[in-house]
CSV table of C-alpha atoms in Angstrom, one decimal:
chain,number,residue,atom,x,y,z
E,1,UNK,CA,27.6,9.8,19.9
E,2,UNK,CA,27.5,6.6,17.9
E,3,UNK,CA,29.9,3.8,18.8
E,4,UNK,CA,31.5,1.6,16.2
E,5,UNK,CA,33.1,-1.7,17.4
E,6,UNK,CA,35.1,-4.1,15.3
E,7,UNK,CA,36.1,-7.6,16.0
E,8,UNK,CA,38.4,-9.4,16.1
E,9,UNK,CA,41.1,-6.8,16.7
E,10,UNK,CA,43.8,-9.1,15.3
E,11,UNK,CA,43.6,-12.0,13.0
E,12,UNK,CA,46.3,-14.3,11.6
E,13,UNK,CA,45.4,-16.6,8.7
E,14,UNK,CA,47.2,-19.1,6.5
E,15,UNK,CA,47.0,-18.3,2.8
E,16,UNK,CA,43.8,-19.8,1.3
E,17,UNK,CA,41.8,-19.6,4.5
E,18,UNK,CA,38.4,-17.8,4.8
E,19,UNK,CA,37.6,-15.1,7.4
E,20,UNK,CA,34.7,-13.0,8.7
E,21,UNK,CA,35.2,-9.5,10.2
E,22,UNK,CA,32.4,-7.9,12.2
E,23,UNK,CA,31.3,-4.3,12.7
E,24,UNK,CA,28.7,-3.4,15.3
E,25,UNK,CA,27.3,0.1,15.6
E,26,UNK,CA,25.1,1.6,18.3
E,27,UNK,CA,22.5,3.6,16.3
E,28,UNK,CA,20.8,3.9,12.9
E,29,UNK,CA,23.2,4.9,10.1
E,30,UNK,CA,22.8,6.2,6.6
E,31,UNK,CA,26.3,5.3,5.4
E,32,UNK,CA,28.5,2.3,6.1
E,33,UNK,CA,31.8,1.7,4.4
E,34,UNK,CA,34.5,-0.9,4.6
E,35,UNK,CA,38.1,0.1,3.9
E,36,UNK,CA,41.4,-1.7,3.6
E,37,UNK,CA,44.4,0.3,4.6
E,38,UNK,CA,47.4,-0.7,2.7
E,39,UNK,CA,51.0,-0.7,4.1
E,40,UNK,CA,51.5,2.8,2.7
E,41,UNK,CA,48.6,4.2,4.6
E,42,UNK,CA,46.1,4.6,1.8
E,43,UNK,CA,42.5,3.8,2.5
E,44,UNK,CA,41.1,1.6,-0.3
E,45,UNK,CA,37.3,1.6,-0.7
E,46,UNK,CA,36.0,-2.0,-0.5
E,47,UNK,CA,32.2,-1.5,0.0
E,48,UNK,CA,29.7,1.2,0.4
E,49,UNK,CA,26.9,-0.9,2.1
E,50,UNK,CA,24.4,0.9,4.4
E,51,UNK,CA,22.2,-2.2,3.9
E,52,UNK,CA,22.0,-5.5,2.0
E,53,UNK,CA,24.7,-7.7,0.5
E,54,UNK,CA,27.4,-7.0,-2.1
E,55,UNK,CA,30.1,-9.1,-3.6
E,56,UNK,CA,33.4,-8.1,-5.3
E,57,UNK,CA,35.5,-11.0,-6.3
E,58,UNK,CA,36.8,-12.9,-3.2
E,59,UNK,CA,35.2,-10.2,-0.9
E,60,UNK,CA,31.6,-9.8,0.1
E,61,UNK,CA,29.8,-7.8,2.7
E,62,UNK,CA,26.4,-7.9,4.4
E,63,UNK,CA,24.8,-5.1,6.5
E,64,UNK,CA,21.8,-5.9,8.6
E,65,UNK,CA,20.7,-2.3,9.5
E,66,UNK,CA,17.9,-3.3,11.7
E,67,UNK,CA,20.3,-5.3,13.9
E,68,UNK,CA,23.1,-2.8,13.6
E,69,UNK,CA,25.9,-4.9,12.3
E,70,UNK,CA,27.9,-5.5,9.2
E,71,UNK,CA,30.1,-8.4,8.2
E,72,UNK,CA,33.0,-8.5,5.8
E,73,UNK,CA,33.9,-11.9,4.3
E,74,UNK,CA,37.2,-12.7,2.8
E,75,UNK,CA,37.5,-16.0,1.0
E,76,UNK,CA,40.7,-17.8,-0.2
E,77,UNK,CA,42.8,-15.2,1.5
E,78,UNK,CA,46.1,-14.0,-0.1
E,79,UNK,CA,49.2,-12.4,1.4
E,80,UNK,CA,48.1,-9.1,-0.4
E,81,UNK,CA,45.0,-9.1,1.8
E,82,UNK,CA,47.2,-8.3,4.8
E,83,UNK,CA,46.6,-4.9,6.4
E,84,UNK,CA,44.0,-3.1,8.5
E,85,UNK,CA,40.4,-3.3,7.7
E,86,UNK,CA,38.2,-0.4,8.9
E,87,UNK,CA,34.4,-0.1,9.2
E,88,UNK,CA,33.1,3.5,9.2
E,89,UNK,CA,29.6,4.8,9.6
E,90,UNK,CA,27.8,8.1,9.1
E,91,UNK,CA,24.5,9.1,10.6
E,92,UNK,CA,22.0,11.9,10.5
E,93,UNK,CA,22.1,15.2,8.6
E,94,UNK,CA,23.7,15.9,5.3
E,95,UNK,CA,27.3,16.2,6.3
E,96,UNK,CA,28.2,12.5,5.8
E,97,UNK,CA,30.9,12.6,8.6
E,98,UNK,CA,32.4,9.2,9.1
E,99,UNK,CA,32.9,7.6,12.5
E,100,UNK,CA,35.6,4.9,12.2
E,101,UNK,CA,35.9,1.7,14.2
E,102,UNK,CA,39.3,0.7,15.6
E,103,UNK,CA,40.0,-1.7,12.8
E,104,UNK,CA,41.0,-5.3,12.4
E,105,UNK,CA,44.6,-6.1,11.8
E,106,UNK,CA,44.8,-9.0,9.4
E,107,UNK,CA,48.0,-10.9,8.7
E,108,UNK,CA,48.0,-13.6,5.9
E,109,UNK,CA,50.9,-15.9,6.1
E,110,UNK,CA,52.2,-17.9,3.0
Z,1,UNK,CA,37.3,6.7,-11.2
Z,2,UNK,CA,37.3,9.3,-8.4
Z,3,UNK,CA,40.7,10.7,-7.7
Z,4,UNK,CA,41.7,12.5,-4.5
Z,5,UNK,CA,45.3,13.7,-4.5
Z,6,UNK,CA,47.4,15.2,-1.7
Z,7,UNK,CA,50.3,17.5,-2.2
Z,8,UNK,CA,52.9,15.5,-0.3
Z,9,UNK,CA,53.3,11.9,0.9
Z,10,UNK,CA,55.9,12.8,3.5
Z,11,UNK,CA,56.7,16.1,5.1
Z,12,UNK,CA,59.1,17.2,7.8
Z,13,UNK,CA,58.6,20.6,9.4
Z,14,UNK,CA,60.1,22.4,12.4
Z,15,UNK,CA,58.1,23.5,15.5
Z,16,UNK,CA,56.5,26.9,15.0
Z,17,UNK,CA,56.4,26.7,11.2
Z,18,UNK,CA,53.2,27.4,9.3
Z,19,UNK,CA,52.3,24.2,7.3
Z,20,UNK,CA,49.9,23.9,4.4
Z,21,UNK,CA,48.5,20.5,3.4
Z,22,UNK,CA,46.7,20.6,0.0
Z,23,UNK,CA,44.0,18.2,-1.2
Z,24,UNK,CA,42.4,18.2,-4.7
Z,25,UNK,CA,39.5,16.0,-6.0
Z,26,UNK,CA,38.4,15.7,-9.6
Z,27,UNK,CA,34.8,14.5,-9.2
Z,28,UNK,CA,33.0,17.8,-8.5
Z,29,UNK,CA,32.2,16.6,-4.9
Z,30,UNK,CA,30.6,19.1,-2.6
Z,31,UNK,CA,31.9,17.6,0.7
Z,32,UNK,CA,35.5,17.5,1.6
Z,33,UNK,CA,37.1,16.3,4.8
Z,34,UNK,CA,40.4,16.3,6.7
Z,35,UNK,CA,41.1,13.4,9.2
Z,36,UNK,CA,44.2,12.6,11.2
Z,37,UNK,CA,45.2,9.0,12.1
Z,38,UNK,CA,47.2,8.2,15.2
Z,39,UNK,CA,48.1,4.8,16.7
Z,40,UNK,CA,45.7,3.9,19.4
Z,41,UNK,CA,43.3,6.7,18.6
Z,42,UNK,CA,42.2,5.8,15.1
Z,43,UNK,CA,40.9,8.2,12.5
Z,44,UNK,CA,39.4,11.5,13.8
Z,45,UNK,CA,37.8,14.3,11.9
Z,46,UNK,CA,39.5,17.7,12.0
Z,47,UNK,CA,37.4,19.8,9.7
Z,48,UNK,CA,35.0,19.4,6.8
Z,49,UNK,CA,33.6,21.7,4.2
Z,50,UNK,CA,30.3,21.3,2.4
Z,51,UNK,CA,30.7,24.1,-0.2
Z,52,UNK,CA,33.1,26.7,-1.3
Z,53,UNK,CA,34.1,29.0,1.6
Z,54,UNK,CA,31.9,26.9,4.0
Z,55,UNK,CA,33.5,24.9,6.8
Z,56,UNK,CA,32.6,23.3,10.0
Z,57,UNK,CA,34.7,22.0,12.9
Z,58,UNK,CA,35.1,18.3,13.4
Z,59,UNK,CA,36.1,16.5,16.6
Z,60,UNK,CA,39.6,17.9,17.0
Z,61,UNK,CA,39.9,21.3,15.3
Z,62,UNK,CA,42.3,22.9,17.8
Z,63,UNK,CA,45.5,24.1,16.3
Z,64,UNK,CA,44.2,23.8,12.7
Z,65,UNK,CA,42.4,26.0,10.2
Z,66,UNK,CA,41.1,25.2,6.7
Z,67,UNK,CA,40.5,27.0,3.4
Z,68,UNK,CA,38.2,26.2,0.5
Z,69,UNK,CA,38.4,28.8,-2.2
Z,70,UNK,CA,37.6,26.5,-5.1
Z,71,UNK,CA,35.3,23.5,-5.1
Z,72,UNK,CA,38.0,21.0,-6.0
Z,73,UNK,CA,40.6,22.1,-3.4
Z,74,UNK,CA,40.6,21.9,0.4
Z,75,UNK,CA,43.6,23.0,2.4
Z,76,UNK,CA,44.5,22.2,6.0
Z,77,UNK,CA,46.7,24.8,7.7
Z,78,UNK,CA,48.8,24.3,10.8
Z,79,UNK,CA,49.3,27.9,11.9
Z,80,UNK,CA,52.2,27.1,14.2
Z,81,UNK,CA,53.2,23.4,14.0
Z,82,UNK,CA,53.8,21.6,17.2
Z,83,UNK,CA,55.3,18.1,17.9
Z,84,UNK,CA,51.9,16.8,18.9
Z,85,UNK,CA,50.7,17.4,15.4
Z,86,UNK,CA,53.0,14.7,14.1
Z,87,UNK,CA,50.5,12.4,12.4
Z,88,UNK,CA,49.1,10.9,9.3
Z,89,UNK,CA,46.7,13.3,7.6
Z,90,UNK,CA,44.0,12.0,5.3
Z,91,UNK,CA,41.8,14.0,3.0
Z,92,UNK,CA,38.5,12.7,1.6
Z,93,UNK,CA,35.6,13.8,-0.5
Z,94,UNK,CA,32.0,12.8,-1.2
Z,95,UNK,CA,28.8,14.1,-2.8
Z,96,UNK,CA,26.6,16.0,-0.4
Z,97,UNK,CA,23.8,13.8,0.7
Z,98,UNK,CA,20.2,14.8,0.2
Z,99,UNK,CA,18.9,12.8,3.2
Z,100,UNK,CA,21.1,9.8,2.7
Z,101,UNK,CA,24.8,9.0,2.8
Z,102,UNK,CA,27.3,8.9,0.0
Z,103,UNK,CA,30.5,7.1,-0.5
Z,104,UNK,CA,33.6,8.8,0.8
Z,105,UNK,CA,36.9,8.6,-1.2
Z,106,UNK,CA,40.3,9.1,0.4
Z,107,UNK,CA,43.6,10.5,-0.8
Z,108,UNK,CA,46.9,8.7,-0.3
Z,109,UNK,CA,47.7,10.5,3.0
Z,110,UNK,CA,50.5,12.8,4.2
Z,111,UNK,CA,52.8,11.6,6.9
Z,112,UNK,CA,53.8,14.8,8.7
Z,113,UNK,CA,56.6,14.9,11.2
Z,114,UNK,CA,57.2,18.0,13.3
Z,115,UNK,CA,60.6,18.2,14.9
């Protein structure tokens, strides 16, 4: 099956710093999503981005489908950005089953 | 905004009990999913449903069953709860793709502890 790898596994930042999270996947996909899991466990949708570039405030994402990777950029990080960031992909068929990466644990220190 | 709700945020059950986890979505989505999340194992798909009364097994269906009698509601059933089913359970929904993918939306999760 398809493999999804995220890097780095852990990241510690000072407030105000920028960061880039990476997601590599091993096959063609028709869905790629970035999520932020908050301390209460809820998965918050950040981007639905099977290809191209999107921006939402301080966050932006780019997926290069032909090279099988996606990047999530966080600029001017805040302590509320802390948590786990997941990349998830779906491929083939009509079922839209998501395969999740192992996540990046981000800690933003004041 | 899409809203996915789950019946409980926290649940404590005893071994052998029958447990029902309920999920409701308000966006007329065809697809609904149940995942569980465990430290070191990530999120794994238990079951999904692509229409009323239709279901398919995911990656870890053993010990679970599901029910979808109405389009907006998808229930996960633990027939006889065991301690290894202590986990975070997440429900999700999406439109049914017609050749492409569609964004999945998640509920707040249920932390189930089986003692």
